[in-house]
Coordinates of C-alpha atoms in Angstrom, one line a residue:
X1 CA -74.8 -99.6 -81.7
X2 CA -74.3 -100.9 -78.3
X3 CA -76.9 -99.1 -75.2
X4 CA -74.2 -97.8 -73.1
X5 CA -75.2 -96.3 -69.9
X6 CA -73.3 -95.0 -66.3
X7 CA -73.3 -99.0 -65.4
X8 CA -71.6 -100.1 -68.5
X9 CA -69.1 -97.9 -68.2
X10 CA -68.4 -98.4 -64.5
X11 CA -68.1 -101.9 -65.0
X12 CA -66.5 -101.8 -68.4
X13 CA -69.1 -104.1 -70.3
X14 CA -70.5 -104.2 -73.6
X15 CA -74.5 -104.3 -72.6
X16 CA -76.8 -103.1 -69.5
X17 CA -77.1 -106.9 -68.4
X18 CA -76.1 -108.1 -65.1
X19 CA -76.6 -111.7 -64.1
X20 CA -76.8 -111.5 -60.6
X21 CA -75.7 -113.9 -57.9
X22 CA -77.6 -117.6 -57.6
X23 CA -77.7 -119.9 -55.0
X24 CA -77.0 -123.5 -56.9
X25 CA -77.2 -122.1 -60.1
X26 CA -74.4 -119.6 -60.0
X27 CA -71.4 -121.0 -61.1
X28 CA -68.3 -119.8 -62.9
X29 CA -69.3 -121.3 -66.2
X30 CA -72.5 -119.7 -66.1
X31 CA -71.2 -116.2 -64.8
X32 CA -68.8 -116.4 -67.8
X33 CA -70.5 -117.4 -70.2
X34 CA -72.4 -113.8 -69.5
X35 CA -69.6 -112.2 -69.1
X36 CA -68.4 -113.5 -72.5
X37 CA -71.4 -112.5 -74.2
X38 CA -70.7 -108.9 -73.0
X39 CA -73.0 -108.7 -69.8
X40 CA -71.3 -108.7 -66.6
X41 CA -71.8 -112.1 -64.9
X42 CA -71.2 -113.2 -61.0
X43 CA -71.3 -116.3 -59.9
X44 CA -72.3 -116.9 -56.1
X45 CA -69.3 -117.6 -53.1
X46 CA -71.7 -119.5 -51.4
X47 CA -72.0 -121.7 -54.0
X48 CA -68.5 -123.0 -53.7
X49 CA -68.8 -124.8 -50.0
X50 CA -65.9 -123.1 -48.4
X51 CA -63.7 -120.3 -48.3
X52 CA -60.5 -122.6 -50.2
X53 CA -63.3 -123.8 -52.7
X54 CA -63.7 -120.1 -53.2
X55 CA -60.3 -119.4 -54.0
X56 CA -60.4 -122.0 -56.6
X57 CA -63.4 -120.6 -58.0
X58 CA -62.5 -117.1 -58.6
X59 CA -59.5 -118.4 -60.0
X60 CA -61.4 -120.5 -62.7
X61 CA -63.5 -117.5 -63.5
X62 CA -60.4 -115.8 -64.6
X63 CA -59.3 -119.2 -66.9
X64 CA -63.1 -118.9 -68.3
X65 CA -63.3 -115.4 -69.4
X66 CA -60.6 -112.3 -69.9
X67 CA -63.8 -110.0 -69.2
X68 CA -65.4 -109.0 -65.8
X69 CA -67.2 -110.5 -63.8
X70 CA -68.5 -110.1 -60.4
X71 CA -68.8 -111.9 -57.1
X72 CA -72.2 -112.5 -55.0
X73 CA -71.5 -112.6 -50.8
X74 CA -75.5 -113.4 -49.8
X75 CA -76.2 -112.6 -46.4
X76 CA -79.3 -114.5 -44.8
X77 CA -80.5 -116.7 -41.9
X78 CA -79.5 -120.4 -42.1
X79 CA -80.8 -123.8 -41.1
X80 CA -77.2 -124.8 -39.4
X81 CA -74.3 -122.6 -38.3
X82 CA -73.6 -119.2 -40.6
X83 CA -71.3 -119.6 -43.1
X84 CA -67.7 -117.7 -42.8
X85 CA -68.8 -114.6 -44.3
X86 CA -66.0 -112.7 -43.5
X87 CA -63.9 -115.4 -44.7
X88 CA -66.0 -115.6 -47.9
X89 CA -64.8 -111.7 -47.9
X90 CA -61.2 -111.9 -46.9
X91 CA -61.0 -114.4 -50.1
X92 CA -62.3 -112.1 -52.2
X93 CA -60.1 -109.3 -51.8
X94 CA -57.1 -111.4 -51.2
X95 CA -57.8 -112.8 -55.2
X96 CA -58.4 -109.5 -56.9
X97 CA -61.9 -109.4 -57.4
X98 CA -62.8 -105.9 -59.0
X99 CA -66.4 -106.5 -58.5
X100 CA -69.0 -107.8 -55.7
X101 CA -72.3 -107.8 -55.3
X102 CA -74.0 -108.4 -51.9
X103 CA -77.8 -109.4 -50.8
X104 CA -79.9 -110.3 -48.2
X105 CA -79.2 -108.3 -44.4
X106 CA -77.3 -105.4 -44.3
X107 CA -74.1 -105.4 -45.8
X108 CA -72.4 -102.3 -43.6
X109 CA -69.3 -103.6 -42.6
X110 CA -68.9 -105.8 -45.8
X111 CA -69.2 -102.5 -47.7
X112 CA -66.7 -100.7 -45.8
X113 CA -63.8 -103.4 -46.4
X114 CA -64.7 -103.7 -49.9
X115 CA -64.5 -100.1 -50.6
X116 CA -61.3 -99.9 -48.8
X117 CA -59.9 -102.2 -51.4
X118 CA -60.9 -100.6 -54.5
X119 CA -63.8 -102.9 -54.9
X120 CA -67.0 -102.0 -57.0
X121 CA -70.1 -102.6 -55.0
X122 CA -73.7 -103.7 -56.0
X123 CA -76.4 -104.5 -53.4
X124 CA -79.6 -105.9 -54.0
X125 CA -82.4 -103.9 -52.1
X126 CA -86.2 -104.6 -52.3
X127 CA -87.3 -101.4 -50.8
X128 CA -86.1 -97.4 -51.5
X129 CA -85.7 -97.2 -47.6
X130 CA -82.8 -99.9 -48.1
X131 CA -81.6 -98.3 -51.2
X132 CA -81.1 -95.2 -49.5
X133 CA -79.4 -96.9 -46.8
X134 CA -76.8 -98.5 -49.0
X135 CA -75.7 -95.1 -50.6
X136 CA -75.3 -93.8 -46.8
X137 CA -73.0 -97.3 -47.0
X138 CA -71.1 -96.3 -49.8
X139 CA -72.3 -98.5 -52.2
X140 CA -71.7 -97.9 -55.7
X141 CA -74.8 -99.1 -57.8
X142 CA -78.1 -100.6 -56.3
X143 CA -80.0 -103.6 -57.8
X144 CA -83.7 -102.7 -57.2
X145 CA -85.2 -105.9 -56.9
X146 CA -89.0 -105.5 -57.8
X147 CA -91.8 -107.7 -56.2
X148 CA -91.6 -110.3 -59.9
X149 CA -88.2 -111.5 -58.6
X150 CA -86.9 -114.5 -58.0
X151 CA -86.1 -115.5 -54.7
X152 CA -86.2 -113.1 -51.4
X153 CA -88.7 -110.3 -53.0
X154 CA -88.9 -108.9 -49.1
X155 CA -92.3 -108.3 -47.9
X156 CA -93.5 -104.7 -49.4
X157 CA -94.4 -106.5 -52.7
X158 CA -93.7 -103.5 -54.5
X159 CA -93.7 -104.0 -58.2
X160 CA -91.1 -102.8 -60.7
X161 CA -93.2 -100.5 -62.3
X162 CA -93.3 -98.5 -59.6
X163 CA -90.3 -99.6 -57.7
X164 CA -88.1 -97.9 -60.7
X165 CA -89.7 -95.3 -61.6
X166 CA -89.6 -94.2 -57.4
X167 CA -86.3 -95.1 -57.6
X168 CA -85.2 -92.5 -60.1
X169 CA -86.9 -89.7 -58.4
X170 CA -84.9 -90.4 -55.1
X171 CA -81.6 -92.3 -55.8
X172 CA -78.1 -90.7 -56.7
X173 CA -76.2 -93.3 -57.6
X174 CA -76.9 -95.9 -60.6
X175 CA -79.1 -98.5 -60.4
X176 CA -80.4 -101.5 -62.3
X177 CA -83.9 -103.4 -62.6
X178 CA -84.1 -106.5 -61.3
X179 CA -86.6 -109.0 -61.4
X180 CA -89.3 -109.9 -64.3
X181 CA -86.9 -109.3 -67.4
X182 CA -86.8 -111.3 -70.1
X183 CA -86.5 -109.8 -73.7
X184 CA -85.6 -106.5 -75.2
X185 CA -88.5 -104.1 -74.6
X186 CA -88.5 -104.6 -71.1
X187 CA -84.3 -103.3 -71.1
X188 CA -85.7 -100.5 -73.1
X189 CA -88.8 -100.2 -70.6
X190 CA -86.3 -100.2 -67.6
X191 CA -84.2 -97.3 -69.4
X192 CA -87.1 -94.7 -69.9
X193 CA -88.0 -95.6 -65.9
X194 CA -84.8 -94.5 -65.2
X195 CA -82.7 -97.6 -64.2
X196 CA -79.1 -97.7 -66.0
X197 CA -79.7 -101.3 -67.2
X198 CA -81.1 -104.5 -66.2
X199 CA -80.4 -107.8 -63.5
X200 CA -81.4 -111.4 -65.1
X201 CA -81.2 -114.4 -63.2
X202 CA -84.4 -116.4 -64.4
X203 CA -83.8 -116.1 -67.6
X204 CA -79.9 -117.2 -67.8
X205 CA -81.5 -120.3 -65.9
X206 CA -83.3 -120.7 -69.0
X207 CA -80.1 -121.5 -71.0
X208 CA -77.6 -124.4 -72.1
X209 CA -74.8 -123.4 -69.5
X210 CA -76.9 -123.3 -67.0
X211 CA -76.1 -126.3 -64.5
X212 CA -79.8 -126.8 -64.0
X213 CA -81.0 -130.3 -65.7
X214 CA -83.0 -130.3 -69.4
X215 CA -85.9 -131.4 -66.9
X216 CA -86.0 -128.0 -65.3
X217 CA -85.7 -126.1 -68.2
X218 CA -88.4 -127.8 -69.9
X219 CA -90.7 -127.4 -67.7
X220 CA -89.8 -123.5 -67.6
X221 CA -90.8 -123.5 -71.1
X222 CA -94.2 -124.9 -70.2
X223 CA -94.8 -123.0 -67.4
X224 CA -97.0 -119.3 -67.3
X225 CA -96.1 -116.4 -65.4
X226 CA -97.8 -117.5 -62.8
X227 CA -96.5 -120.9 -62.3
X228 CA -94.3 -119.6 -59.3
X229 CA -94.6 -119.7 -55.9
X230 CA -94.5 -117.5 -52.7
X231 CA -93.6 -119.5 -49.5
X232 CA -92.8 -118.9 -46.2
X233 CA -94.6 -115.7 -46.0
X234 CA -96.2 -116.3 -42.7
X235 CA -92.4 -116.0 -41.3
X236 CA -91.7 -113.1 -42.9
X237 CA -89.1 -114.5 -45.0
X238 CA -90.8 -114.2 -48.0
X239 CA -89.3 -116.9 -51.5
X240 CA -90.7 -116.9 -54.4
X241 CA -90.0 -120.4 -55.9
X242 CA -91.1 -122.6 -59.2
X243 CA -94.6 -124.2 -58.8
X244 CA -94.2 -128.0 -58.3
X245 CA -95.6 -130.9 -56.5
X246 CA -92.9 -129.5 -53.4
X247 CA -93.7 -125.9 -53.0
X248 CA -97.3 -126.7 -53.6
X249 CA -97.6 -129.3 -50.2
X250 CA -95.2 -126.1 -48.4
X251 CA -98.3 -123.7 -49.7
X252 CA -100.7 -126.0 -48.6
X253 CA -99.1 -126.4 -45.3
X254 CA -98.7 -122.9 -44.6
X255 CA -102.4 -122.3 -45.2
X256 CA -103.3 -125.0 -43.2
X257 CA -101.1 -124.2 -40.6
X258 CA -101.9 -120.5 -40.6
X259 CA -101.1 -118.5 -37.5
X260 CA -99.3 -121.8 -35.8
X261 CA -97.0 -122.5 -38.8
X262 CA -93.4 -123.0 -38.1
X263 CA -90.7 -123.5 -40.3
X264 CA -90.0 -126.8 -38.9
X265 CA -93.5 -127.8 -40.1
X266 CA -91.6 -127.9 -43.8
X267 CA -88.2 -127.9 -43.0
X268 CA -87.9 -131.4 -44.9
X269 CA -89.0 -130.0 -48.0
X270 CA -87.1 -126.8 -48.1
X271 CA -83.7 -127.8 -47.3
X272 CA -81.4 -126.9 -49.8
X273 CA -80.2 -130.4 -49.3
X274 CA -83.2 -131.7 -51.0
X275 CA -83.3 -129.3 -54.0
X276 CA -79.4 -130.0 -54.9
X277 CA -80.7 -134.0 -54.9
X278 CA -83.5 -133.6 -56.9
X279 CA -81.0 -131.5 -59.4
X280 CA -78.9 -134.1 -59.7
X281 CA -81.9 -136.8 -60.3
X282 CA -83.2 -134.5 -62.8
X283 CA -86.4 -134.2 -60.8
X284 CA -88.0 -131.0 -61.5
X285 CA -90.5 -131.8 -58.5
X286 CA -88.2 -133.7 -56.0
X287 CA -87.3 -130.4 -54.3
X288 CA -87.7 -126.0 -54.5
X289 CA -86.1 -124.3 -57.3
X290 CA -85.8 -120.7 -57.5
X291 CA -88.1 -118.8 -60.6
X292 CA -89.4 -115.7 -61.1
X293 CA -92.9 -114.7 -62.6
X294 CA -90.6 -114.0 -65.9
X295 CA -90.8 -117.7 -66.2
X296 CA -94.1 -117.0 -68.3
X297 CA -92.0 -115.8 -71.0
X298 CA -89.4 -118.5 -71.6
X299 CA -89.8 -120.4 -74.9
X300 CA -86.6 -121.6 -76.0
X301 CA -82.8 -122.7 -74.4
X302 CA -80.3 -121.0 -76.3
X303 CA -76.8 -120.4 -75.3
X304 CA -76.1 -117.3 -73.3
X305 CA -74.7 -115.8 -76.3
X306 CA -77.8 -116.2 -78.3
X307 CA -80.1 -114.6 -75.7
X308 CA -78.1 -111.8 -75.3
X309 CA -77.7 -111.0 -79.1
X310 CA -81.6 -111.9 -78.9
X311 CA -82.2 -109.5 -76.3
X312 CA -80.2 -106.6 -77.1
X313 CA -81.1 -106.8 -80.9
X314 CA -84.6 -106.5 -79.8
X315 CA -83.6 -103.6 -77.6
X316 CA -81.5 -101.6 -79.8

């Protein structure tokens, strides 16, 4: 019997499984290929280059999958010019989408216009004190992103054991682990700390839909859980990243460097320019890639289908 919990039911899916928004990654064939295998997926706005791109992206969501799905609006310092959030935002109400997650800086205002359109909100917070904020927002469910997590863990490094579990004592509103899962006792784990289900996003990188070339993948399966990488921290803009020859010379740089490194120092190796190159190469160390320390227990590709029949069989 399917785990249903106040998450499914407010978003209307089968299982506890979110796969949360990924810069690159997150696409509409991924995000629907969760979604069809009865998790809610969201693919990342970003991700599409513009605000028209956008509207052609949300639209292809709805030829990929008759199920929801969700839509990630990242907030977060950039290299160049900020992108059109509020354009990203307009988009997304102006196509119908019932569900959005948001990340990164404070997502007050984007809250307020959401909620004033119906919209279901998730943000991602990586401390209580910003979980506590987002209820003040108005936000409907909070992804607790513990210190395993791929990407921005924030700089409390508080890990999910107790990240949840201090969660349940001081949240009201629902809330989901993220960061670290992989299989079925770690759902199950998540549930008895009090979390109404679970956020993937390493692991669905770990699939055949996933964009990412059999080079990455393959090296996921090779990899231990502590094969990642945590850059940047110096800046305070801590990301957690897959160990390769890259975010190795940017941890070698940073050391070096110590209190006189600048991001310019590895700008060059950082750029998301770079990484979306050595994607398309098929060069798993041409440029950073995103992983989490739940990269230790990857051991197969299967179709997103088959990992979540995997996972929730093992859960139920």
């Amino acid at each position: 019997m399917p785990i249903a919990t106040r998450v499914t039911e407010m978003l209307g899916i089968e299982h506890p499984v979110i796969m949360g928004g990924m810069t690159g990654v997150g696409t509409p064939e991924l995000a629907a290929a969760v979604s069809n295998a009865g998790g809610l997926g969201i693919f990342a706005i970003h991700n599409a280059g513009s605000p028209e791109a956008a509207r052609t992206w949300i639209r292809r969501m709805h030829s990929l999958t008759n199920k929801p799905f969700g839509v990630n609006l990242t907030i977060l310092p950039s290299m160049g010019p900020p992108p059109p959030y509020a354009e990203y935002a307009q988009v997304m109400i102006e196509e119908g989408v019932k569900i959005v997650e948001t990340a990164g800086s404070s997502p007050k205002e984007f809250i307020k216009l959401f909620k004033e359109a119906g919209i279901i909100t998730i943000h991602k917070c990586v401390t209580i004190r910003h979980a506590l904020s987002a209820e003040r927002y108005g936000v409907d469910i909070i992804s607790l992103d513990g210190f395993e997590c791929a990407g921005h863990p924030g700089e409390e490094d508080v890990g999910n054991f107790v990240l949840q579990a201090k969660g349940a004592k001081v949240l009201s509103r629902p809330f989901v682990c993220s960061g670290g899962v992989g299989d079925g006792k770690q759902i199950v784990a998540a549930l008895a700390l009090g979390a109404d289900g679970v956020n993937c996003g390493t692991r669905f990188c770990a699939t055949k839909e996933c964009n990412w070339p059999d080079s990455f993948k393959e090296r996921m399966i090779q990899a231990s859980e502590t094969d990642s990488v945590l850059m940047l921290r110096r800046l305070n803009n801590t990301c957690r990243v897959f160990r390769n020859q890259v975010s190795e010379q940017v941890e070698k740089i940073e050391s070096e460097k110590g209190k006189d490194f600048e991001f310019q120092d590895v700008a060059h190796l950082v750029s998301g320019k770079r990484g979306r190159e050595a994607e398309r190469n098929g060069d798993a160390d041409g440029g950073i890639w995103s992983a989490g320390q739940v990269v230790g227990l990857v051991d197969s590709i299967p179709t997103c289908q088959e990992l979540m029949d995997e996972l929730m069989k093992e859960a139920e």
